[in-house]
Short mmCIF file of C-alpha atoms in Angstrom, two decimals:
data_model
loop_
_atom_site.label_atom_id
_atom_site.label_comp_id
_atom_site.label_asym_id
_atom_site.label_seq_id
_atom_site.Cartn_x
_atom_site.Cartn_y
_atom_site.Cartn_z
CA MET A 251 -30.82 49.46 -9.77
CA ALA A 252 -29.33 46.22 -8.55
CA ASP A 253 -26.23 46.27 -6.40
CA PRO A 254 -23.81 43.75 -7.98
CA THR A 255 -21.78 43.49 -4.78
CA LYS A 256 -24.62 41.88 -2.85
CA SER A 257 -25.38 38.16 -3.00
CA PRO A 258 -28.98 37.72 -1.89
CA PRO A 259 -30.45 34.27 -1.44
CA PRO A 260 -31.88 32.48 -4.50
CA ALA A 261 -35.01 34.24 -5.71
CA GLY A 262 -38.28 32.92 -7.10
CA SER A 263 -39.14 32.78 -10.80
CA PHE A 264 -41.06 36.10 -10.67
CA ALA A 265 -38.78 37.97 -8.23
CA PRO A 266 -37.36 40.33 -10.93
CA LEU A 267 -40.86 41.76 -11.46
CA LYS A 268 -40.68 43.22 -7.94
CA ARG A 269 -38.02 45.61 -9.26
CA SER A 270 -39.84 48.58 -10.78
CA VAL A 271 -37.43 49.34 -13.63
CA PHE A 272 -37.32 45.73 -14.78
CA ALA A 273 -41.10 45.41 -14.47
CA VAL A 274 -41.83 48.56 -16.50
CA LEU A 275 -39.35 47.73 -19.26
CA TRP A 276 -40.53 44.11 -19.31
CA ALA A 277 -44.17 45.18 -19.71
CA ALA A 278 -43.24 47.68 -22.41
CA THR A 279 -41.32 45.08 -24.38
CA VAL A 280 -44.24 42.68 -24.14
CA LEU A 281 -46.47 45.33 -25.70
CA GLY A 282 -43.83 46.22 -28.27
CA ASN A 283 -43.31 42.60 -29.26
CA THR A 284 -47.09 42.14 -29.43
CA GLY A 285 -47.20 44.90 -32.03
CA SER A 286 -44.32 43.33 -33.94
CA PHE A 287 -46.11 39.98 -34.10
CA MET A 288 -49.25 41.75 -35.31
CA ARG A 289 -47.20 43.36 -38.08
CA ASP A 290 -45.57 40.05 -39.00
CA VAL A 291 -48.81 38.11 -39.17
CA ALA A 292 -50.28 40.79 -41.42
CA SER A 293 -47.25 40.70 -43.74
CA SER A 294 -47.08 36.89 -43.80
CA TRP A 295 -50.75 36.57 -44.68
CA LEU A 296 -50.76 39.50 -47.09
CA VAL A 297 -48.00 37.90 -49.16
CA THR A 298 -50.13 34.77 -49.63
CA ASP A 299 -52.79 37.03 -51.20
CA LEU A 300 -50.18 38.49 -53.54
CA SER A 301 -48.38 35.22 -54.43
CA ALA A 302 -49.03 31.50 -53.93
CA SER A 303 -45.31 30.65 -54.25
CA PRO A 304 -43.82 28.89 -51.18
CA ALA A 305 -40.54 30.65 -51.94
CA ALA A 306 -42.23 34.08 -51.68
CA VAL A 307 -43.83 33.13 -48.36
CA ALA A 308 -40.52 31.81 -47.01
CA ALA A 309 -38.76 34.96 -48.29
CA ILE A 310 -40.85 37.08 -45.90
CA GLN A 311 -39.68 34.92 -43.00
CA ALA A 312 -36.08 35.10 -44.17
CA ALA A 313 -36.24 38.88 -44.70
CA GLY A 314 -37.10 39.34 -41.03
CA THR A 315 -34.29 37.13 -39.73
CA LEU A 316 -31.49 37.65 -42.27
CA PRO A 317 -30.59 41.17 -40.99
CA ILE A 318 -30.14 39.78 -37.51
CA PHE A 319 -27.71 37.25 -38.95
CA LEU A 320 -25.82 40.01 -40.77
CA LEU A 321 -25.91 42.79 -38.17
CA ALA A 322 -26.15 41.18 -34.74
CA ILE A 323 -22.40 41.27 -34.08
CA PRO A 324 -21.95 44.97 -34.99
CA ALA A 325 -25.08 45.65 -32.90
CA GLY A 326 -23.53 43.74 -30.01
CA VAL A 327 -20.40 45.89 -30.25
CA LEU A 328 -22.53 49.03 -30.14
CA SER A 329 -24.41 47.70 -27.11
CA ASP A 330 -21.12 47.38 -25.23
CA ILE A 331 -19.72 50.83 -26.11
CA LEU A 332 -22.75 53.17 -26.47
CA ASP A 333 -25.39 54.43 -24.08
CA ARG A 334 -27.86 51.56 -24.34
CA ARG A 335 -30.95 53.58 -23.43
CA ARG A 336 -30.42 56.25 -26.09
CA PHE A 337 -29.54 53.64 -28.67
CA LEU A 338 -32.78 51.76 -27.99
CA ILE A 339 -34.86 54.94 -28.33
CA CYS A 340 -33.33 55.78 -31.72
CA VAL A 341 -33.97 52.31 -33.11
CA GLN A 342 -37.57 52.26 -31.81
CA LEU A 343 -38.18 55.50 -33.73
CA MET A 344 -36.82 53.86 -36.88
CA LEU A 345 -39.07 50.83 -36.43
CA ALA A 346 -42.10 53.07 -35.94
CA ALA A 347 -41.25 54.74 -39.26
CA VAL A 348 -41.12 51.33 -41.00
CA SER A 349 -44.56 50.36 -39.72
CA GLY A 350 -45.88 53.83 -40.55
CA THR A 351 -44.79 53.28 -44.15
CA LEU A 352 -46.66 49.96 -44.19
CA VAL A 353 -49.78 51.78 -42.96
CA ILE A 354 -49.58 54.17 -45.92
CA LEU A 355 -48.98 51.41 -48.49
CA ALA A 356 -51.76 49.20 -47.11
CA SER A 357 -54.29 52.05 -46.92
CA THR A 358 -53.57 53.10 -50.52
CA GLY A 359 -53.57 49.54 -51.87
CA THR A 360 -50.04 49.82 -53.25
CA VAL A 361 -48.46 46.94 -51.32
CA THR A 362 -46.36 44.56 -53.43
CA VAL A 363 -44.35 41.45 -52.62
CA SER A 364 -41.16 43.44 -53.18
CA SER A 365 -42.20 46.27 -50.86
CA LEU A 366 -43.27 43.78 -48.17
CA ILE A 367 -39.93 42.00 -48.35
CA ALA A 368 -37.99 45.29 -48.31
CA LEU A 369 -39.87 46.73 -45.31
CA THR A 370 -39.76 43.41 -43.48
CA PHE A 371 -35.99 43.48 -44.05
CA LEU A 372 -35.81 46.98 -42.52
CA GLY A 373 -37.85 45.75 -39.57
CA GLY A 374 -35.34 42.94 -39.23
CA VAL A 375 -32.53 45.51 -39.23
CA GLY A 376 -34.18 47.21 -36.26
CA ALA A 377 -34.60 43.88 -34.49
CA ALA A 378 -30.94 43.11 -35.15
CA LEU A 379 -29.84 46.39 -33.61
CA VAL A 380 -31.94 46.14 -30.44
CA GLY A 381 -31.74 42.39 -29.77
CA PRO A 382 -28.29 42.31 -28.12
CA VAL A 383 -29.02 45.58 -26.29
CA TRP A 384 -32.24 44.35 -24.67
CA GLN A 385 -30.44 41.23 -23.49
CA SER A 386 -27.36 43.12 -22.31
CA ILE A 387 -29.29 45.47 -20.02
CA VAL A 388 -30.74 42.60 -17.96
CA PRO A 389 -27.73 42.41 -15.58
CA GLU A 390 -28.15 46.17 -15.00
CA LEU A 391 -31.71 45.67 -13.79
CA VAL A 392 -31.43 42.64 -11.48
CA PRO A 393 -28.75 41.12 -9.21
CA ARG A 394 -26.85 38.03 -10.37
CA SER A 395 -29.01 35.76 -8.19
CA GLU A 396 -32.06 36.77 -10.25
CA LEU A 397 -30.38 36.71 -13.67
CA LYS A 398 -31.69 33.31 -14.81
CA SER A 399 -35.17 34.20 -13.63
CA ALA A 400 -34.99 37.48 -15.54
CA VAL A 401 -33.85 35.66 -18.71
CA ALA A 402 -36.73 33.20 -18.33
CA LEU A 403 -39.18 36.09 -17.80
CA ASN A 404 -37.92 37.77 -20.97
CA SER A 405 -38.53 34.56 -22.90
CA LEU A 406 -41.95 34.32 -21.25
CA GLY A 407 -42.70 37.92 -22.25
CA ILE A 408 -41.81 37.22 -25.87
CA ASN A 409 -44.11 34.25 -25.89
CA ILE A 410 -46.93 36.15 -24.19
CA ALA A 411 -46.59 38.57 -27.08
CA ARG A 412 -46.42 35.61 -29.47
CA SER A 413 -49.67 34.36 -27.97
CA ILE A 414 -51.53 37.68 -28.04
CA GLY A 415 -50.02 39.39 -31.07
CA PRO A 416 -50.82 36.91 -33.86
CA ALA A 417 -54.34 36.27 -32.55
CA VAL A 418 -55.13 40.00 -32.26
CA GLY A 419 -53.31 40.68 -35.53
CA GLY A 420 -55.31 38.00 -37.32
CA PHE A 421 -58.55 39.41 -35.92
CA LEU A 422 -57.69 43.00 -36.88
CA LEU A 423 -56.54 41.87 -40.31
CA ALA A 424 -59.76 39.95 -40.97
CA ALA A 425 -62.05 42.62 -39.49
CA PHE A 426 -60.42 45.94 -40.41
CA GLY A 427 -57.61 45.26 -42.88
CA ALA A 428 -53.83 45.48 -42.93
CA ALA A 429 -53.61 49.26 -42.43
CA VAL A 430 -55.26 49.10 -39.00
CA THR A 431 -53.05 46.15 -38.01
CA TYR A 432 -49.90 48.04 -38.94
CA GLY A 433 -51.21 51.13 -37.16
CA ALA A 434 -51.54 49.15 -33.93
CA ASP A 435 -47.86 48.24 -34.28
CA VAL A 436 -46.92 51.92 -34.55
CA ALA A 437 -48.81 52.59 -31.30
CA SER A 438 -46.84 49.86 -29.53
CA TYR A 439 -43.55 51.59 -30.36
CA VAL A 440 -44.84 54.79 -28.75
CA ILE A 441 -45.35 52.86 -25.49
CA VAL A 442 -41.84 51.37 -25.62
CA ILE A 443 -40.26 54.77 -26.25
CA ALA A 444 -42.20 56.27 -23.33
CA ALA A 445 -40.91 53.54 -21.00
CA LEU A 446 -37.33 54.11 -22.13
CA LEU A 447 -37.68 57.86 -21.57
CA TRP A 448 -38.98 57.12 -18.04
CA TRP A 449 -35.96 54.91 -17.25
CA LYS A 450 -33.27 57.14 -15.75
CA ARG A 451 -30.26 55.01 -16.59
CA PRO A 452 -26.96 56.30 -15.16
CA ALA A 453 -24.70 57.71 -17.85
CA ASN A 454 -21.71 55.65 -18.89
CA ALA A 455 -18.68 56.58 -16.81
CA GLU A 456 -15.80 58.24 -18.62
CA ASP A 457 -12.91 55.81 -18.99
CA GLU A 458 -9.65 56.40 -20.81
CA LEU A 459 -9.63 52.68 -21.63
CA SER A 460 -13.09 52.80 -23.24
CA GLU A 461 -13.15 50.71 -26.40
CA ARG A 462 -13.71 52.02 -29.89
CA PHE A 463 -15.89 50.21 -32.41
CA THR A 464 -13.16 48.52 -34.47
CA GLY A 465 -11.13 47.35 -31.50
CA ALA A 466 -14.24 46.23 -29.62
CA PHE A 467 -15.39 44.32 -32.70
CA ARG A 468 -12.08 42.45 -32.89
CA ALA A 469 -12.10 41.77 -29.14
CA GLY A 470 -15.60 40.30 -29.36
CA LEU A 471 -14.64 38.01 -32.22
CA ARG A 472 -11.48 36.91 -30.38
CA TYR A 473 -13.56 36.03 -27.34
CA ALA A 474 -16.08 34.07 -29.38
CA ARG A 475 -13.30 32.23 -31.20
CA ALA A 476 -11.54 31.27 -27.96
CA SER A 477 -14.52 30.37 -25.78
CA ARG A 478 -15.08 26.61 -26.04
CA GLU A 479 -18.13 26.82 -23.80
CA LEU A 480 -19.74 29.30 -26.19
CA HIS A 481 -18.89 27.01 -29.11
CA VAL A 482 -20.99 24.23 -27.56
CA VAL A 483 -24.00 26.54 -27.14
CA LEU A 484 -23.65 27.78 -30.73
CA LEU A 485 -23.39 24.26 -32.13
CA ARG A 486 -26.48 23.05 -30.29
CA ALA A 487 -28.44 26.18 -31.30
CA ALA A 488 -27.46 26.03 -34.98
CA PHE A 489 -28.67 22.48 -35.57
CA PHE A 490 -31.85 22.75 -33.52
CA PHE A 491 -33.07 25.99 -35.09
CA ALA A 492 -32.04 25.09 -38.65
CA PHE A 493 -34.44 22.14 -38.62
CA ALA A 494 -37.09 23.66 -36.33
CA SER A 495 -37.34 26.71 -38.63
CA ALA A 496 -39.35 24.62 -41.11
CA ILE A 497 -42.57 25.01 -39.19
CA TRP A 498 -42.16 28.79 -38.85
CA ALA A 499 -41.33 29.28 -42.53
CA LEU A 500 -44.19 27.13 -43.81
CA LEU A 501 -46.92 27.70 -41.21
CA PRO A 502 -48.87 30.22 -43.38
CA LEU A 503 -49.10 27.55 -46.09
CA VAL A 504 -49.94 24.87 -43.52
CA ALA A 505 -52.83 27.03 -42.31
CA ARG A 506 -54.08 27.87 -45.81
CA GLU A 507 -53.43 24.66 -47.80
CA LEU A 508 -53.29 21.76 -45.35
CA LEU A 509 -55.78 23.04 -42.77
CA LYS A 510 -57.93 25.17 -45.13
CA GLY A 511 -58.00 28.14 -42.75
CA ASP A 512 -58.20 31.92 -43.17
CA ALA A 513 -56.16 34.81 -41.72
CA ALA A 514 -57.90 34.66 -38.37
CA PHE A 515 -57.19 30.92 -38.09
CA TYR A 516 -53.54 31.51 -38.96
CA GLY A 517 -53.34 34.07 -36.18
CA LEU A 518 -55.00 31.56 -33.85
CA LEU A 519 -52.35 28.96 -34.73
CA LEU A 520 -49.55 31.40 -33.93
CA GLY A 521 -51.36 32.39 -30.77
CA SER A 522 -51.48 28.72 -29.80
CA VAL A 523 -47.70 28.55 -30.08
CA GLY A 524 -47.45 31.54 -27.75
CA ALA A 525 -49.98 30.09 -25.31
CA GLY A 526 -48.07 26.82 -25.30
CA ALA A 527 -44.89 28.73 -24.58
CA ILE A 528 -46.51 30.40 -21.59
CA GLY A 529 -47.56 27.00 -20.28
CA GLY A 530 -44.07 25.67 -20.95
CA ALA A 531 -42.52 28.55 -19.00
CA LEU A 532 -44.73 27.77 -16.02
CA ILE A 533 -43.79 24.08 -15.90
CA MET A 534 -40.08 24.60 -16.65
CA PRO A 535 -39.07 25.02 -12.99
CA HIS A 536 -40.51 21.56 -12.31
CA LEU A 537 -38.72 20.12 -15.34
CA ARG A 538 -35.39 21.67 -14.27
CA ALA A 539 -35.71 19.89 -10.94
CA ARG A 540 -35.76 16.56 -12.80
CA LEU A 541 -33.77 17.15 -15.99
CA SER A 542 -30.39 18.64 -16.84
CA ALA A 543 -30.06 21.34 -19.48
CA ASP A 544 -29.16 18.63 -21.99
CA GLY A 545 -32.23 16.63 -21.01
CA MET A 546 -34.41 19.72 -21.44
CA LEU A 547 -33.01 20.35 -24.92
CA LEU A 548 -33.50 16.72 -25.98
CA LEU A 549 -37.10 16.79 -24.72
CA ALA A 550 -37.71 19.98 -26.72
CA ALA A 551 -36.28 18.33 -29.85
CA VAL A 552 -38.46 15.23 -29.54
CA ILE A 553 -41.66 17.25 -28.96
CA SER A 554 -40.83 19.62 -31.83
CA ALA A 555 -40.23 16.70 -34.17
CA LEU A 556 -43.52 15.03 -33.23
CA ALA A 557 -45.42 18.31 -33.66
CA THR A 558 -43.87 19.00 -37.08
CA ALA A 559 -44.58 15.47 -38.33
CA SER A 560 -48.16 15.62 -37.02
CA LEU A 561 -48.91 18.82 -38.93
CA ALA A 562 -47.65 17.16 -42.12
CA LEU A 563 -50.60 14.75 -41.85
CA ALA A 564 -53.16 17.61 -42.14
CA PRO A 565 -54.90 16.97 -38.80
CA PRO A 566 -58.30 18.47 -37.88
CA ARG A 567 -58.10 22.13 -36.93
CA GLY A 568 -58.79 21.54 -33.25
CA LEU A 569 -56.01 18.96 -33.06
CA ALA A 570 -53.66 21.30 -34.95
CA ILE A 571 -54.19 23.92 -32.26
CA LEU A 572 -53.26 21.38 -29.57
CA ILE A 573 -50.20 20.32 -31.56
CA LEU A 574 -48.99 23.91 -31.74
CA LEU A 575 -49.56 24.33 -28.01
CA ALA A 576 -47.06 21.49 -27.52
CA MET A 577 -44.76 23.07 -30.11
CA GLY A 578 -44.81 26.36 -28.18
CA ALA A 579 -43.88 24.62 -24.94
CA ALA A 580 -40.98 22.87 -26.68
CA TRP A 581 -39.88 26.09 -28.36
CA ILE A 582 -39.62 28.12 -25.15
CA THR A 583 -37.85 25.21 -23.44
CA ALA A 584 -35.15 25.21 -26.12
CA LEU A 585 -34.91 29.02 -26.30
CA THR A 586 -34.69 29.53 -22.55
CA THR A 587 -32.25 26.68 -22.00
CA LEU A 588 -29.83 27.90 -24.65
CA ASN A 589 -30.20 31.59 -23.83
CA ALA A 590 -29.81 31.12 -20.08
CA THR A 591 -26.73 28.95 -20.66
CA ALA A 592 -25.20 31.62 -22.90
CA GLN A 593 -25.91 34.35 -20.32
CA ALA A 594 -24.39 32.24 -17.52
CA ILE A 595 -21.06 31.64 -19.28
CA LEU A 596 -20.44 35.25 -20.37
CA PRO A 597 -18.62 37.99 -18.41
CA ASN A 598 -20.20 41.43 -18.43
CA TRP A 599 -17.45 43.16 -20.43
CA VAL A 600 -18.22 41.16 -23.58
CA ARG A 601 -21.83 40.14 -22.92
CA GLY A 602 -23.42 42.18 -25.71
CA ARG A 603 -20.92 41.03 -28.34
CA ALA A 604 -21.00 37.37 -27.38
CA LEU A 605 -24.79 37.34 -27.17
CA ALA A 606 -24.77 38.93 -30.62
CA VAL A 607 -22.74 35.98 -31.90
CA TYR A 608 -25.37 33.68 -30.39
CA LEU A 609 -28.15 35.69 -32.03
CA THR A 610 -26.24 35.59 -35.33
CA VAL A 611 -26.13 31.82 -35.24
CA PHE A 612 -29.76 31.58 -34.11
CA ASN A 613 -31.09 33.90 -36.79
CA GLY A 614 -28.68 32.63 -39.44
CA ALA A 615 -30.02 29.13 -38.84
CA MET A 616 -33.59 30.45 -38.96
CA ALA A 617 -33.00 32.48 -42.15
CA ALA A 618 -31.11 29.74 -43.99
CA GLY A 619 -33.62 27.18 -42.80
CA SER A 620 -36.58 29.31 -43.92
CA LEU A 621 -35.18 29.77 -47.42
CA GLY A 622 -34.06 26.17 -47.65
CA TRP A 623 -37.35 24.66 -46.49
CA GLY A 624 -39.28 26.95 -48.85
CA LEU A 625 -37.24 25.71 -51.82
CA VAL A 626 -37.54 22.09 -50.68
CA ALA A 627 -41.32 22.47 -50.37
CA GLN A 628 -41.49 23.67 -53.98
CA GLU A 629 -39.73 20.49 -55.10
CA ILE A 630 -41.20 17.74 -52.93
CA GLY A 631 -44.36 19.28 -51.51
CA LEU A 632 -45.41 20.73 -48.17
CA SER A 633 -46.17 17.54 -46.23
CA ALA A 634 -43.01 15.72 -47.32
CA THR A 635 -40.89 18.73 -46.35
CA LEU A 636 -42.35 18.81 -42.85
CA LEU A 637 -41.63 15.09 -42.43
CA VAL A 638 -38.02 15.54 -43.52
CA ALA A 639 -37.59 18.42 -41.06
CA ALA A 640 -39.09 16.35 -38.24
CA VAL A 641 -36.60 13.54 -38.85
CA GLY A 642 -33.76 16.07 -38.89
CA ILE A 643 -34.82 17.60 -35.56
CA VAL A 644 -34.90 14.30 -33.69
CA VAL A 645 -31.75 12.81 -35.28
CA THR A 646 -29.59 15.88 -34.61
CA GLY A 647 -31.07 16.15 -31.12
CA LEU A 648 -30.03 12.59 -30.29
CA VAL A 649 -26.56 12.94 -31.83
CA LEU A 650 -25.73 16.28 -30.19
CA HIS A 651 -27.06 15.14 -26.82
CA ARG A 652 -23.54 13.72 -26.36
CA VAL A 653 -22.09 17.27 -26.61
CA ALA A 654 -22.94 18.46 -23.11
CA LEU A 655 -23.95 22.08 -22.52
CA PRO A 656 -21.70 23.99 -20.05
CA VAL A 657 -22.96 24.27 -16.50
CA GLY A 658 -22.25 28.01 -16.26
CA GLU A 659 -21.54 28.24 -12.55
CA ALA A 660 -18.04 29.80 -12.71
CA ASP A 661 -17.44 33.14 -10.99
CA LEU A 662 -16.88 35.52 -13.91
CA THR A 663 -16.65 38.75 -11.92
CA PRO A 664 -13.28 40.55 -12.33
CA SER A 665 -10.69 39.44 -9.77
CA ARG A 666 -8.38 42.49 -10.27
CA HIS A 667 -5.52 40.37 -8.89
CA TRP A 668 -2.94 41.24 -11.57
CA PRO A 669 -0.43 43.87 -10.37
CA GLU A 670 0.04 46.97 -12.46
CA PRO A 671 2.75 46.52 -15.13
CA LEU A 672 6.17 47.94 -14.29
CA ILE A 673 7.08 50.70 -16.76
CA ALA A 674 10.06 53.03 -16.99
CA GLU A 675 7.97 55.86 -18.47
CA PRO A 676 4.34 56.43 -19.50
CA VAL A 677 3.19 54.32 -22.46
CA ALA A 678 0.71 55.60 -25.04
CA ASN A 679 -2.49 53.59 -25.02
CA ASP A 680 -2.38 52.98 -28.77
CA ARG A 681 1.20 51.70 -28.79
CA GLY A 682 1.56 48.08 -29.77
CA PRO A 683 1.61 45.25 -30.32
CA VAL A 684 2.67 44.18 -26.83
CA LEU A 685 4.47 40.92 -26.08
CA ILE A 686 4.07 39.58 -22.53
CA LEU A 687 6.65 37.03 -21.33
CA ILE A 688 6.21 34.99 -18.13
CA GLU A 689 9.12 32.80 -16.95
CA TYR A 690 8.34 29.61 -14.99
CA ARG A 691 10.82 27.14 -13.55
CA VAL A 692 9.24 23.69 -13.72
CA ARG A 693 10.69 20.28 -12.84
CA ARG A 694 10.95 17.81 -15.71
CA GLU A 695 8.68 15.28 -14.03
CA GLU A 696 5.97 17.95 -13.62
CA ARG A 697 6.20 19.36 -17.14
CA ALA A 698 3.24 17.42 -18.61
CA ALA A 699 0.86 18.43 -15.82
CA PHE A 700 2.11 22.03 -15.97
CA LEU A 701 1.56 22.26 -19.73
CA ALA A 702 -1.95 20.83 -19.36
CA ALA A 703 -2.80 23.52 -16.80
CA LEU A 704 -1.14 26.19 -18.92
CA SER A 705 -3.22 25.11 -21.91
CA ARG A 706 -6.39 25.76 -19.91
CA LEU A 707 -5.02 29.18 -18.94
CA SER A 708 -4.33 29.94 -22.62
CA HIS A 709 -8.07 29.93 -23.32
CA ALA A 710 -8.51 32.72 -20.77
CA ARG A 711 -5.61 34.70 -22.27
CA ARG A 712 -7.18 34.49 -25.72
CA ARG A 713 -10.71 35.26 -24.50
CA ASP A 714 -9.51 38.35 -22.65
CA GLY A 715 -7.56 39.89 -25.54
CA ALA A 716 -4.53 37.89 -26.71
CA TYR A 717 -4.41 37.29 -30.46
CA ALA A 718 -1.43 34.92 -30.23
CA TRP A 719 -0.20 32.61 -27.47
CA GLY A 720 2.53 30.03 -27.02
CA VAL A 721 5.06 28.44 -24.70
CA SER A 722 8.80 27.97 -25.26
CA GLU A 723 11.71 26.46 -23.39
CA ASP A 724 15.22 27.81 -22.85
CA ALA A 725 17.59 25.73 -24.99
CA ALA A 726 20.31 26.06 -22.34
CA ASP A 727 17.96 25.35 -19.41
CA PRO A 728 15.03 23.03 -20.27
CA GLU A 729 13.41 23.58 -16.87
CA LEU A 730 12.94 27.26 -17.73
CA LEU A 731 9.64 27.52 -19.62
CA ILE A 732 8.40 30.82 -21.01
CA GLU A 733 4.73 31.52 -21.63
CA TRP A 734 4.21 34.31 -24.13
CA PHE A 735 1.16 36.03 -25.57
CA MET A 736 0.55 39.12 -27.68
CA VAL A 737 -2.11 41.81 -27.55
CA GLU A 738 -2.70 44.50 -30.12
CA SER A 739 -2.05 47.56 -27.93
CA TRP A 740 -1.02 48.72 -24.49
CA ALA A 741 -4.59 49.80 -23.75
CA GLU A 742 -5.86 46.33 -24.66
CA HIS A 743 -3.40 44.76 -22.23
CA LEU A 744 -4.55 47.10 -19.47
CA ARG A 745 -8.10 46.02 -20.27
CA GLN A 746 -6.95 42.43 -19.77
CA HIS A 747 -6.04 43.37 -16.21
CA HIS A 748 -9.68 44.42 -15.67
CA ARG A 749 -11.18 41.39 -17.45
CA VAL A 750 -9.50 38.49 -15.65
CA SER A 751 -12.20 36.69 -13.67
CA HIS A 752 -12.06 34.83 -10.38
CA ALA A 753 -12.49 31.58 -12.31
CA ASP A 754 -9.44 32.44 -14.44
CA ALA A 755 -7.53 33.39 -11.30
CA ASP A 756 -8.12 29.89 -9.96
CA VAL A 757 -6.59 28.37 -13.11
CA GLN A 758 -3.66 30.77 -12.87
CA SER A 759 -3.09 29.72 -9.24
CA GLU A 760 -2.94 26.11 -10.40
CA VAL A 761 -0.30 27.05 -12.99
CA LEU A 762 1.73 28.98 -10.42
CA GLY A 763 1.70 25.93 -8.17
CA PHE A 764 4.18 24.26 -10.54
CA HIS A 765 6.71 27.11 -10.37
CA ARG A 766 9.80 26.06 -8.36
CA GLY A 767 11.85 29.23 -8.51
CA PRO A 768 12.99 31.11 -5.43
CA GLU A 769 10.74 34.03 -6.39
CA LYS A 770 7.53 34.56 -8.30
CA PRO A 771 7.69 34.09 -12.09
CA VAL A 772 9.35 37.00 -13.87
CA VAL A 773 6.90 38.95 -16.05
CA ARG A 774 8.18 41.15 -18.89
CA HIS A 775 6.19 43.53 -21.09
CA CYS A 776 7.85 44.10 -24.46
CA LEU A 777 6.66 46.95 -26.68
CA ALA A 778 7.10 46.89 -30.44
CA VAL A 779 9.70 49.33 -31.74
CA ASP A 780 9.42 50.93 -35.17
CA PRO A 781 12.94 50.97 -36.70
CA ARG A 782 12.05 54.21 -38.46
CA HIS A 783 11.32 55.88 -35.12
CA PRO A 784 13.65 54.20 -32.60
CA ALA A 785 12.82 56.70 -29.88
CA HIS A 786 9.19 55.52 -29.71
#
């Protein structure tokens, strides 16, 4: 287990694999994701045998991503308050049961479009529950200096699985049928569960300030609403994936109708995307040395647009494979850039919830895009739809290039510099709301600069738990300015004390630099009083 207090020198791209726990879990997830891609390719191809409707094909894609859009945030809350290892084991057992049901239906010849959509939806529920958890455990497995490398390796692992899974799935489907393909997926879950049982994760420490689901859910939403840096990542992700989803939603029809291929060829196309992603991951360090994160994302958009438009022209099969290799490289570039940026701007206390918001936007864009492009294809045709999507990818990429991604280099570790609140007697943790008042004495000529600094501090107050914030002046003494903010309970305010980061402390120091009083600003903590129970 990594020691978060140490700051080792920058590590290489594959340094996290030298850590046994990370390496074992990484390898297990690669195998697990390989099985999932085998299952998905079987379901996507099987539905084309049952129905030629583009909407039915797109519905399978949407059924797998829609649950992640609906459930990612609750799953993120659970990842922050439950034992992550046990939670992962339970969900893997559920996913194995879903694939086991598909084995039975396929072997008895009773598969229908409805049953495929329903079971794909349940598989998506499992993916929604484990997605934030898998991402949240990364900082437990590696030190901060290796975090970006670990995120990149996770993306690489997914795309290794994307390369192997569809190709093997297509082969098994063509050679042995859907039941064997689904059975291989069940076996992959057994391997993942075994790795999780091997991992001896320390139990969560008992803490009287531990969050409960409802309060943690609200805290996560408050953070996401107040974090402007996260807003930029979400905006860039939403537009890119909404347009790029066209190729994923319609690729089975591209393989069958435009390229005249079979199930094995479809698997080969998906495998080409994965292989391209592996190649993209290997060259990304060289690209990062020359391009900013915004440059990387623009490059990914341009390549994705060119690949999508090229497939619309029904190229020869060999050329289509090369096109999808380029598409895979662009895809992992966009995924890794956005994911690593999101990881870098998030503190540990809210990482699972905030990453869940990111996954909600990502999968919401993919689900809405899949359904939308399927309906568009029914109206204007497959090739025209791909051309429209290609134009959308490049236009939005160029427009949003002006909205710069955050750098993500701030020190987000807790500073613990706030003194303990002064109280006359013990306060119940659930008592609230709590009003915090901070009195500053500021010269008139410095007021504008002070308020600008205080506005920056307000974002930290809101991210860390405040649901309301403001600043007032004393009518009898205009140089006396009072910052106030409210939190929902005493326990939530105490959590604020533990959440304030070193970066926030720097902003607070800037604010305090404008205070001209003889002593430090006066801080008051005001507890709500119920008139019906004045003693409490």
